[in-house]
C-alpha positions as a printed NumPy array, in Angstrom:
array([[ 93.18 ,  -6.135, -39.015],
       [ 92.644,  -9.292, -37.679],
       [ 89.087,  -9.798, -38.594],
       [ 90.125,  -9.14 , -41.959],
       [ 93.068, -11.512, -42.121],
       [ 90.983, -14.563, -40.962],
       [ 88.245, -13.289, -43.69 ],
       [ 90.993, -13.37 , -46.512],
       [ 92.172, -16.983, -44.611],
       [ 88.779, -18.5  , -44.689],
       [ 87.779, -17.504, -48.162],
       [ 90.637, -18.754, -50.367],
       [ 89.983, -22.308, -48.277],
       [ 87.436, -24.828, -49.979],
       [ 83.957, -24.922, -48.402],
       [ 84.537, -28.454, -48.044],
       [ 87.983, -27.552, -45.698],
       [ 88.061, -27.688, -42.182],
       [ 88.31 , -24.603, -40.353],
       [ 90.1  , -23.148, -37.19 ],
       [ 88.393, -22.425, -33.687],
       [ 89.289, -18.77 , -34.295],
       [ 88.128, -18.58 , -37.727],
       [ 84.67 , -19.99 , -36.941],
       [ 84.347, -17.871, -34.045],
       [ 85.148, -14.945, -36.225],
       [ 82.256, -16.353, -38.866],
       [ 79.797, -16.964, -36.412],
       [ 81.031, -14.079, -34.694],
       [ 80.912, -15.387, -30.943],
       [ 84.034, -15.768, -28.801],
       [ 86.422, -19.106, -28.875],
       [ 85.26 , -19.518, -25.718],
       [ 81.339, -19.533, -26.741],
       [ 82.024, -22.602, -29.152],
       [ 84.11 , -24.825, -26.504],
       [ 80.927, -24.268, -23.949],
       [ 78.724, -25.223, -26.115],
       [ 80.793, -28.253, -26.897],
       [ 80.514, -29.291, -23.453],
       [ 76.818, -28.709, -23.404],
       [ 75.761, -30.078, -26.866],
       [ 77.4  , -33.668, -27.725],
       [ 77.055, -33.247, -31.245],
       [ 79.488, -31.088, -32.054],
       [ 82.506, -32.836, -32.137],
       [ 85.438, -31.333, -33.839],
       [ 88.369, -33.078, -34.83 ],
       [ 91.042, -32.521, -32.133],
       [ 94.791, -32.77 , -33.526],
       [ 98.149, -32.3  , -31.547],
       [ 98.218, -30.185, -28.732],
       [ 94.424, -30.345, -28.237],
       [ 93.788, -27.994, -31.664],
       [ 90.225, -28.139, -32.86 ],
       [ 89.285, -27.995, -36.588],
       [ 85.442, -27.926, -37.481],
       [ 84.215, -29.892, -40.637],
       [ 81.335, -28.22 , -42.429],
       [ 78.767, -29.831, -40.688],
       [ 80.17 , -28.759, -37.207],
       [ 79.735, -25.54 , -38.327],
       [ 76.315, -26.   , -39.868],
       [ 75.509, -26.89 , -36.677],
       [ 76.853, -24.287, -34.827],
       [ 75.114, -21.639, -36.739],
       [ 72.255, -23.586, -36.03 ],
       [ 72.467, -23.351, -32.011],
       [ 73.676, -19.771, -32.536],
       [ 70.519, -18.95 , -34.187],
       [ 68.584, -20.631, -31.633],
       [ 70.191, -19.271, -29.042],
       [ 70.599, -15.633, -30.191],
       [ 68.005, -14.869, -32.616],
       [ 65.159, -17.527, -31.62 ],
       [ 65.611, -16.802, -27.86 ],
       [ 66.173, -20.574, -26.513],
       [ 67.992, -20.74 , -22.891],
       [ 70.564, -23.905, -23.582],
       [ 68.132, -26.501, -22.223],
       [ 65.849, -25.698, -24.765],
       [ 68.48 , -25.546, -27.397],
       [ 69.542, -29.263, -26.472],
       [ 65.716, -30.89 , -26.184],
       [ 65.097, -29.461, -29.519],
       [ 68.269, -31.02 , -30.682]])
């Protein structure tokens, strides 16, 4: 039910919007806890941090995201690869 909800969430939003930690884990699907390691590892992705330490990813975060995903997951990179290539 969840899932669904941040589906429905996401998809009445611009593409232009920012999005939530939880719903671009959900569209990526890796754990929350995936994206803020490889925040730590990979100094491009910055998302905008608001009160209380919130993150909210711009388009391009998330462009980029998918992109270390898919070089992580589907291309088989270990992260050291992943950030020379980047």
């Amino acid at each position: 039910m969840v899932g669904t909800d941040l589906r429905i969430r996401s998809a009445g939003k611009s593409p232009d919007a920012f999005r939530t930690i939880s719903e671009v884990a959900f569209e990526l699907e890796v754990p929350q806890h995936v994206l803020r390691f490889w925040e730590s590892k990979f100094p491009q992705i910055q998302p905008t941090k608001r009160r209380g330490g919130r993150r909210y990813y711009r388009p391009e975060d998330i462009k980029l995201l998918r992109n270390i995903r898919s070089l992580l997951y589907d291309e088989g990179y270990t992260i050291k690869g992943a950030q020379n290539l980047l």
